Short mmCIF file of C-alpha atoms in Angstrom, two decimals:
data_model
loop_
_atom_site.label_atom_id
_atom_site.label_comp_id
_atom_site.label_asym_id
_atom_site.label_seq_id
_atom_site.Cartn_x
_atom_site.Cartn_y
_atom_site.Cartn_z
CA UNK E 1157 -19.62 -40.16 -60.29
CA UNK E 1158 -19.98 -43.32 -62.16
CA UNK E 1159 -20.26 -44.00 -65.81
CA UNK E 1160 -23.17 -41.53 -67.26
CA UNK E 1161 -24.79 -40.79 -63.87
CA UNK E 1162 -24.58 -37.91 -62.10
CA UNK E 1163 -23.52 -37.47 -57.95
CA UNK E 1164 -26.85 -35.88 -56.18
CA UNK E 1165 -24.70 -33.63 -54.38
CA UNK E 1166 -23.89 -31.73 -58.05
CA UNK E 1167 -27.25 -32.91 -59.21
CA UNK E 1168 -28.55 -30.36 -56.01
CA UNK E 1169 -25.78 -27.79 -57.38
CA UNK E 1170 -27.11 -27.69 -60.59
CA UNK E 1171 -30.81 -27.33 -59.57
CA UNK E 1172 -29.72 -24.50 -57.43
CA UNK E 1173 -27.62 -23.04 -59.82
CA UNK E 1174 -30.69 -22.70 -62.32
CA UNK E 1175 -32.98 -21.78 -59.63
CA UNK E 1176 -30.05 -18.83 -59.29
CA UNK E 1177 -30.41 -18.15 -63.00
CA UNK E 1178 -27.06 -19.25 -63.29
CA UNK E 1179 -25.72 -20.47 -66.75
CA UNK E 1180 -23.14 -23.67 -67.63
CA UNK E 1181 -20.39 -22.27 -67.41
CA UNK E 1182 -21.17 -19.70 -64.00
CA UNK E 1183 -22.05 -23.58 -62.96
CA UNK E 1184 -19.50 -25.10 -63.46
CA UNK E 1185 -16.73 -22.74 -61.97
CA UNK E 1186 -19.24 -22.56 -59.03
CA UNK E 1187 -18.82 -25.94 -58.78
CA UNK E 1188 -15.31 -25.86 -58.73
CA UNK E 1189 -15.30 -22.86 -56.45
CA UNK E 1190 -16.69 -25.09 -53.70
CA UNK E 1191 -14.64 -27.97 -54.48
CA UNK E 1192 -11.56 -25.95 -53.91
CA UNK E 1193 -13.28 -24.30 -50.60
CA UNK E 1194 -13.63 -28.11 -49.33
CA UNK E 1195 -9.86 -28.83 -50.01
CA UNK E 1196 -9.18 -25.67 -48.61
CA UNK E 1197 -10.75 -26.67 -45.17
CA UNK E 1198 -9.36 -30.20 -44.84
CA UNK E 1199 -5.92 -28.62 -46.05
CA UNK E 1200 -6.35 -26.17 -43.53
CA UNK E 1201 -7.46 -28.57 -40.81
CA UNK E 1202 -4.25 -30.65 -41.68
CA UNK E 1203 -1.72 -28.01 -41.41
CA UNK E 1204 -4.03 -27.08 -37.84
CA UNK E 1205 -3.52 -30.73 -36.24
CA UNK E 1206 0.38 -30.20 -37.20
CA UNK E 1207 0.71 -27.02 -34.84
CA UNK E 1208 -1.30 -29.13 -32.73
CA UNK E 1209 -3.15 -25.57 -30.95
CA UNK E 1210 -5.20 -26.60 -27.84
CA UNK E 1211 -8.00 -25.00 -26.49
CA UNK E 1212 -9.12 -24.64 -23.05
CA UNK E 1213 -10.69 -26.90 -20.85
CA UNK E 1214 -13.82 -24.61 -21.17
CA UNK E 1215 -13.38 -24.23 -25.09
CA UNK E 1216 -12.84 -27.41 -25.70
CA UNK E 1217 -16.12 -28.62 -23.75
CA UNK E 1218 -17.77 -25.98 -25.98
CA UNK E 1219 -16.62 -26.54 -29.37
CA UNK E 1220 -17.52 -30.57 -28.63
CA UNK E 1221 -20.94 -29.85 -27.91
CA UNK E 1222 -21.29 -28.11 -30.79
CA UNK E 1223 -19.19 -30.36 -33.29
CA UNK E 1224 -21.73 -33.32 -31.14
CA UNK E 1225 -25.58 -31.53 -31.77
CA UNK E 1226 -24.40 -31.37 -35.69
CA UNK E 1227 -23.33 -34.82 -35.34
CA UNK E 1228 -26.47 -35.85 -33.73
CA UNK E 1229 -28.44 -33.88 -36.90
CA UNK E 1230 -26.05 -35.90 -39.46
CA UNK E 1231 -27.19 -39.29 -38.00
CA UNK E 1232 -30.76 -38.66 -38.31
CA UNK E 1233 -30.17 -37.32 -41.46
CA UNK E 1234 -28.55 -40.64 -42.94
CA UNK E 1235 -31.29 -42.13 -41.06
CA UNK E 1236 -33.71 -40.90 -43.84
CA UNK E 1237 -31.59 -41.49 -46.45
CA UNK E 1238 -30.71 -38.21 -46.89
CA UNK E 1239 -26.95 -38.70 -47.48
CA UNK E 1240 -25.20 -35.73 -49.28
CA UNK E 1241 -27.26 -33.41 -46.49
CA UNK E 1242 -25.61 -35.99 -43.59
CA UNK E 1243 -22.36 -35.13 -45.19
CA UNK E 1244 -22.40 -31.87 -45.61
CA UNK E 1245 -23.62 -31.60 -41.75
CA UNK E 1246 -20.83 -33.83 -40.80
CA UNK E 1247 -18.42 -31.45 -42.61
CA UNK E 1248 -19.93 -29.19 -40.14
CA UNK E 1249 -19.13 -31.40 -37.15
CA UNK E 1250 -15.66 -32.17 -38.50
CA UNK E 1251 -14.92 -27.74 -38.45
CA UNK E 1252 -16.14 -27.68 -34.55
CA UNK E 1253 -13.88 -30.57 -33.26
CA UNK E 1254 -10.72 -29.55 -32.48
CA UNK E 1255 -8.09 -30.75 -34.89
CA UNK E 1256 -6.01 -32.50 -32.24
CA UNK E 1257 -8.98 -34.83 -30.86
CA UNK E 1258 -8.69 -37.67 -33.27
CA UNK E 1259 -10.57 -40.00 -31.73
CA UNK E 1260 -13.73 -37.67 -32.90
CA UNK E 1261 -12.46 -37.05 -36.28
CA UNK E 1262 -11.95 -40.73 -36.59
CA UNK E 1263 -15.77 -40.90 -36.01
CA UNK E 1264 -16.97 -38.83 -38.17
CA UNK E 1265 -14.40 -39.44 -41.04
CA UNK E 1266 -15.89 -43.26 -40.90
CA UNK E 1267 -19.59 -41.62 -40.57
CA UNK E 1268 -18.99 -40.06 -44.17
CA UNK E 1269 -17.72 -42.85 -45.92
CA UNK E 1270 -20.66 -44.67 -44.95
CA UNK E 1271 -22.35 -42.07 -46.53
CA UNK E 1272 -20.48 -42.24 -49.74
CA UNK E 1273 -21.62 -45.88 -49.86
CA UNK E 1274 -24.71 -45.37 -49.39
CA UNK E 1275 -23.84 -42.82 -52.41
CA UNK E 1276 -22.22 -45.39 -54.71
CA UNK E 1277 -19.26 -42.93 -54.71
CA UNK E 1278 -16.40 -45.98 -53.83
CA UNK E 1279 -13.34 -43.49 -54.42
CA UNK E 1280 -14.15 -40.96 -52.08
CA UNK E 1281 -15.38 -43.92 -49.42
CA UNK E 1282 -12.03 -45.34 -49.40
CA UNK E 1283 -10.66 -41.57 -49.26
CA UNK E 1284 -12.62 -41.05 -45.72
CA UNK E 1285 -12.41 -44.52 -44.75
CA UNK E 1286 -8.45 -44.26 -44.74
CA UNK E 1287 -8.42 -40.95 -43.32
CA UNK E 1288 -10.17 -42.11 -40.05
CA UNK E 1289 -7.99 -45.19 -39.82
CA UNK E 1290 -5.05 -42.49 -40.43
CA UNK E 1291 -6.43 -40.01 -37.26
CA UNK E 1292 -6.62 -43.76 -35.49
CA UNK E 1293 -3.11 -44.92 -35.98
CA UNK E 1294 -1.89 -40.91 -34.74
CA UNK E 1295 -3.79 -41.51 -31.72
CA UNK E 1296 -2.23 -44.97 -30.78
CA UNK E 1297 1.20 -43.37 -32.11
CA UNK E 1298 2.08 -40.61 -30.05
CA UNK E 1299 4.71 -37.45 -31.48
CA UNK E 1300 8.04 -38.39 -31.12
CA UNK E 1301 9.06 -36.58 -27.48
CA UNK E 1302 5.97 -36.92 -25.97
CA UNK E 1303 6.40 -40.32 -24.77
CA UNK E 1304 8.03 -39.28 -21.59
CA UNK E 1305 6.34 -35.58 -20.84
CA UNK E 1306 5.05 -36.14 -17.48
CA UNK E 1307 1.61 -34.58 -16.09
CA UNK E 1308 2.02 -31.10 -13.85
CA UNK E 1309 3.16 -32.10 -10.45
CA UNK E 1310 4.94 -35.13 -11.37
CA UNK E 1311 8.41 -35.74 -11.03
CA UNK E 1312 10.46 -36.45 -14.16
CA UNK E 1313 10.82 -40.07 -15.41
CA UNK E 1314 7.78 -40.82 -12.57
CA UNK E 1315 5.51 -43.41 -13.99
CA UNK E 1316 1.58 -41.92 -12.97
CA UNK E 1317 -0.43 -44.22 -10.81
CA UNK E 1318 -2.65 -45.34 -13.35
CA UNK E 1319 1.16 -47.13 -15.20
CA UNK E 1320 2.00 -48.18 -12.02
CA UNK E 1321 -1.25 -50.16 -11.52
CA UNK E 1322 -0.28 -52.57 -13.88
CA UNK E 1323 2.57 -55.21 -13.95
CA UNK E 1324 4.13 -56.21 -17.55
CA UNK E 1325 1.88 -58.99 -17.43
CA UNK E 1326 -0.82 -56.46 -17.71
CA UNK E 1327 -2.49 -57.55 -14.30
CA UNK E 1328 -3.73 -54.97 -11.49
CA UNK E 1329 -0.89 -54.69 -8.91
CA UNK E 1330 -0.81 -52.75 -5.34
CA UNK E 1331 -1.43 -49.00 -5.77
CA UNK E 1332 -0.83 -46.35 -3.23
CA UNK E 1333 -1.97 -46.37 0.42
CA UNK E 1334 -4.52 -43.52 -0.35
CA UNK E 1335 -8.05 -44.22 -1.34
CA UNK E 1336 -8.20 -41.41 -3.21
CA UNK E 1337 -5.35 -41.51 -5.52
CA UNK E 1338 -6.30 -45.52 -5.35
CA UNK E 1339 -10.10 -44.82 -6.89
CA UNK E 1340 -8.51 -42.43 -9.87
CA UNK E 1341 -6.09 -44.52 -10.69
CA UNK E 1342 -8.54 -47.75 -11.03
CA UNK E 1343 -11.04 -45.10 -13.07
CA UNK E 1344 -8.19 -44.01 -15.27
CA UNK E 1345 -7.29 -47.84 -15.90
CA UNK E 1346 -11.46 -48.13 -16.68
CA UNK E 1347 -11.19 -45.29 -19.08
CA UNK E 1348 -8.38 -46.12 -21.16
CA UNK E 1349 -9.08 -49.68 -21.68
CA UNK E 1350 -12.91 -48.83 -22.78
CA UNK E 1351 -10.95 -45.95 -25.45
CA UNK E 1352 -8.57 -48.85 -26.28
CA UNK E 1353 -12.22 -50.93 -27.37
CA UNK E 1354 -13.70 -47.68 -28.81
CA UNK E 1355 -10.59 -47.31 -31.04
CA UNK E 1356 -10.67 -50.87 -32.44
CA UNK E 1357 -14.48 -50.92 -32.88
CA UNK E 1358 -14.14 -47.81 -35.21
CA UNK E 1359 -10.94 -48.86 -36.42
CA UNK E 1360 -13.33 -52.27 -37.30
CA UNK E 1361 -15.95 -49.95 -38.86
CA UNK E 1362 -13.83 -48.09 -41.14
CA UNK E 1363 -11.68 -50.86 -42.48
CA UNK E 1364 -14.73 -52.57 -43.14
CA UNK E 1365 -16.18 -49.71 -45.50
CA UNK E 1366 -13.03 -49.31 -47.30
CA UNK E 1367 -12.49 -53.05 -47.91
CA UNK E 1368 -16.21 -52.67 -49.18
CA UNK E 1369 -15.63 -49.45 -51.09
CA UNK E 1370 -12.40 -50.79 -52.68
CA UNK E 1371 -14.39 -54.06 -53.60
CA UNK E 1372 -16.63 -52.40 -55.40
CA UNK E 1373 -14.22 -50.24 -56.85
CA UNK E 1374 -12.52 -53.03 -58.64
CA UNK E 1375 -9.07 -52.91 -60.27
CA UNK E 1376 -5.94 -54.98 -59.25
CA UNK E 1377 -4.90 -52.49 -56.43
CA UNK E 1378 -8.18 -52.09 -55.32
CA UNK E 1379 -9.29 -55.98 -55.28
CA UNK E 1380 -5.70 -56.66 -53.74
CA UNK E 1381 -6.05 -53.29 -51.13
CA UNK E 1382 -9.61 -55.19 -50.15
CA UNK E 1383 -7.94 -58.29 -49.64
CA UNK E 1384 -5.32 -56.89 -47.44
CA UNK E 1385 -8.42 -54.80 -45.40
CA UNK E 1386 -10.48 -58.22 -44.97
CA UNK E 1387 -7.23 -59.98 -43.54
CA UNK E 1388 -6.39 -57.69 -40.62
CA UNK E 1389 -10.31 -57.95 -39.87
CA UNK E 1390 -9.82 -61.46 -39.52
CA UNK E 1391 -7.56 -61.01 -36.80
CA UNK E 1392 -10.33 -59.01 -35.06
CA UNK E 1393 -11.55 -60.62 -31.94
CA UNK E 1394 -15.35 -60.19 -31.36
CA UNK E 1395 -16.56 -58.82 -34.11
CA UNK E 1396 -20.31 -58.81 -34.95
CA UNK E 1397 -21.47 -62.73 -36.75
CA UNK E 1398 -22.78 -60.27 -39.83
CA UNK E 1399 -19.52 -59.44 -40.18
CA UNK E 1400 -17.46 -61.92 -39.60
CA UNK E 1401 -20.01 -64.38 -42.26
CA UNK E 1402 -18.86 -61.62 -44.98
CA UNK E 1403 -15.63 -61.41 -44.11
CA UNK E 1404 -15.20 -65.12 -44.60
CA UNK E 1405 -16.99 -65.19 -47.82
CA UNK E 1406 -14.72 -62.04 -49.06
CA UNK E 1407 -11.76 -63.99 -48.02
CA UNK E 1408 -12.96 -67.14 -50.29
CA UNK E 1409 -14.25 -64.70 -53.68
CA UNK E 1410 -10.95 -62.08 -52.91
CA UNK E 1411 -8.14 -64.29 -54.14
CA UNK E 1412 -9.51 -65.45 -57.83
CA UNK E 1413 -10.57 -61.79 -58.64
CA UNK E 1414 -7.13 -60.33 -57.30
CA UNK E 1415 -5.38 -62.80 -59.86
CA UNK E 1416 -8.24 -62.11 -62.81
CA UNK E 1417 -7.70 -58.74 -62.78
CA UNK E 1418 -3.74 -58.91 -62.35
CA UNK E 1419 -3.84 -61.02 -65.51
CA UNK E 1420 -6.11 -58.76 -67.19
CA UNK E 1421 -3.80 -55.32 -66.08
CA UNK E 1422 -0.97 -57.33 -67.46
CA UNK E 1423 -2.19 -58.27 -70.63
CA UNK E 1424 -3.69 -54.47 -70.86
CA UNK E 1425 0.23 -53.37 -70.28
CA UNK E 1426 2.20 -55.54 -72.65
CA UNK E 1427 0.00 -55.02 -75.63
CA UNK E 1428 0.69 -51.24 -74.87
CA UNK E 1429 3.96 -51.83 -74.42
CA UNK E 1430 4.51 -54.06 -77.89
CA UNK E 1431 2.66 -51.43 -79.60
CA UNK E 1432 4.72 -48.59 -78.79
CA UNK E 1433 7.68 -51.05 -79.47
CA UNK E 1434 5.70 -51.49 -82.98
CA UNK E 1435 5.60 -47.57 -83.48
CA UNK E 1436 9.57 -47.23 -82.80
CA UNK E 1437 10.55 -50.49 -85.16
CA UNK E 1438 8.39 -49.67 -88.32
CA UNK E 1439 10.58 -47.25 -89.86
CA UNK E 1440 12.69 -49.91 -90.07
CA UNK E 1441 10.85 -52.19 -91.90
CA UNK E 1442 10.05 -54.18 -88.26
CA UNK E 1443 7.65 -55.29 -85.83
CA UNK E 1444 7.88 -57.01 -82.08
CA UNK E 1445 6.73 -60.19 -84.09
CA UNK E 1446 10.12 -60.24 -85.68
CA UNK E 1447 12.23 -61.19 -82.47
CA UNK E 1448 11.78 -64.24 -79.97
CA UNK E 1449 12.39 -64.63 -77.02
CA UNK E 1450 14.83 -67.32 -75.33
CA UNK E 1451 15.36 -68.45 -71.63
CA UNK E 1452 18.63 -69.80 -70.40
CA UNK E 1453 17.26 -72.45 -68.27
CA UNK E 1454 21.03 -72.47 -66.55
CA UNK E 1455 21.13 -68.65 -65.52
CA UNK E 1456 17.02 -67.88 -65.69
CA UNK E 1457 17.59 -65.27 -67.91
CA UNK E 1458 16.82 -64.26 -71.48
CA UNK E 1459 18.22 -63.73 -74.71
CA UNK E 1460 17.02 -61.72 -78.09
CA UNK E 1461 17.15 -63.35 -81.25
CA UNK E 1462 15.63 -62.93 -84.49
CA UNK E 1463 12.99 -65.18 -86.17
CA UNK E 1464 13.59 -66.98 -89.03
#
């Protein structure tokens, strides 16, 4: 919500609400009711991911499909503008996907920030926008321990045909005598280097809308959080000429606004500062005004005295 103005998805609550023959404060908890239900669910989903529960090959298959059709409804939805019903339907998506595949809750965690954008609603943009970068960096991070589980049938400490296809230099080597084993282990090299691109062109995406959101957002941390967003972009190798033109031009307008508002949050602090300092010395006949400060050039550091 910003200043006077209302977020639709409440302004739709309310409407319903009196359609219900609901009164303020019925409303209101209401309201908050569903609030809590949505923490609920992502706290839920949280604590989920950390027992890390896995589903079937069959289940799994299932529950994608699923979590993919209300996907596929949420994108025509923002499509036509209609972005607190995209949201809630992604919401949707988000409970069919299971909790350990973050590669699709990286997706749609970037999908609703968009839609808070598109919203105006910059906090809760950089809230989704972060939390897909988050399910990002635990895919490309794996649990502690898991680094040298081997697959069923392998021996222990046996590197899988797909590691032992490439060198350190990262370049194709011999693989095994079999053409079968030969052909998956050139797919499997296929796959994960196209999920390595997938990851860093939705990593791309969602550091892009919370550099945007946080922009917008304005504030020291915010405008310096930005900054830091439309740096690591920079780095970005192939990125779309759209972006990379505002990226260049946030880089150049960044800087002066990151120091304004420093200065500003600064000033904002010391006068609260010298007039609590005021509130404690008046009793005493005092003020802030009545002591100076003095650096020691020598040593760099300061000394109290009183004015004259």
């Amino acid at each position: 919500m910003q200043g006077d103005s209302m977020h639709p998805h409440y302004q739709k609550s309310i409407l319903n609400g009196r359609a219900q023959g609901l009164h303020a404060p019925d409303l209101a908890r209401s309201t908050h009711m569903a609030d809590g239900r949505r923490k609920s669910e992502e706290d839920e989903r949280e604590l989920q991911a950390s027992s890390a529960t896995r589903f079937s090959p069959e289940q799994e298959a299932n529950r994608l499909a699923e979590s993919n059709a209300e996907k596929s409804a949420a994108n025509e939805l923002f499509k036509s503008a209609q972005y607190s019903e995209a949201i809630s339907t992604y919401d949707r998506a988000l409970a069919s996907v299971p909790n350990y595949l973050e590669y699709e809750i990286a997706v749609l965690k970037s999908n609703i920030a968009a839609c808070h954008l598109k919203l105006s609603d910059w906090k809760a943009a950089v809230e989704q926008a972060t939390k897909s970068i988050e399910a990002l960096d635990r895919l490309e991070t794996p649990p502690v321990g898991h680094a040298d589980e081997t697959h069923e049938g392998d021996a222990a400490g046996k590197a899988s045909p797909a590691d032992e296809a490439r060198n350190e230099h990262n370049e194709v080597i011999e693989l095994a005598d079999d053409e079968e084993d030969e052909a998956a282990a050139l797919q499997k090299i296929r796959d994960d280097d196209k999920r390595k691109d997938d990851i860093k062109r939705i990593r791309a995406k969602a550091l892009m809308r919370r550099a945007r959101a946080r922009s917008e957002q304005g504030g020291w941390g915010n405008l310096q959080g930005a900054l830091e967003d439309y740096q690591t972009l920079s780095s970005f190798p192939a990125l779309p000429p759209s972006d990379t033109k505002l990226i260049d031009a946030a880089l150049r307008t960044l800087p002066p606004r990151v120091a304004a508002a420093q200065k500003a949050e600064m000033g904002e602090m010391m006068g609260k500062l010298k007039e609590l300092g005021n509130g404690i010395l008046k009793p005493f006949g005092l003020s802030t005004d009545s002591f100076k400060f003095e650096k020691d050039e020598k040593t760099g550091g300061y000394s109290v005295g009183m004015n004259n």
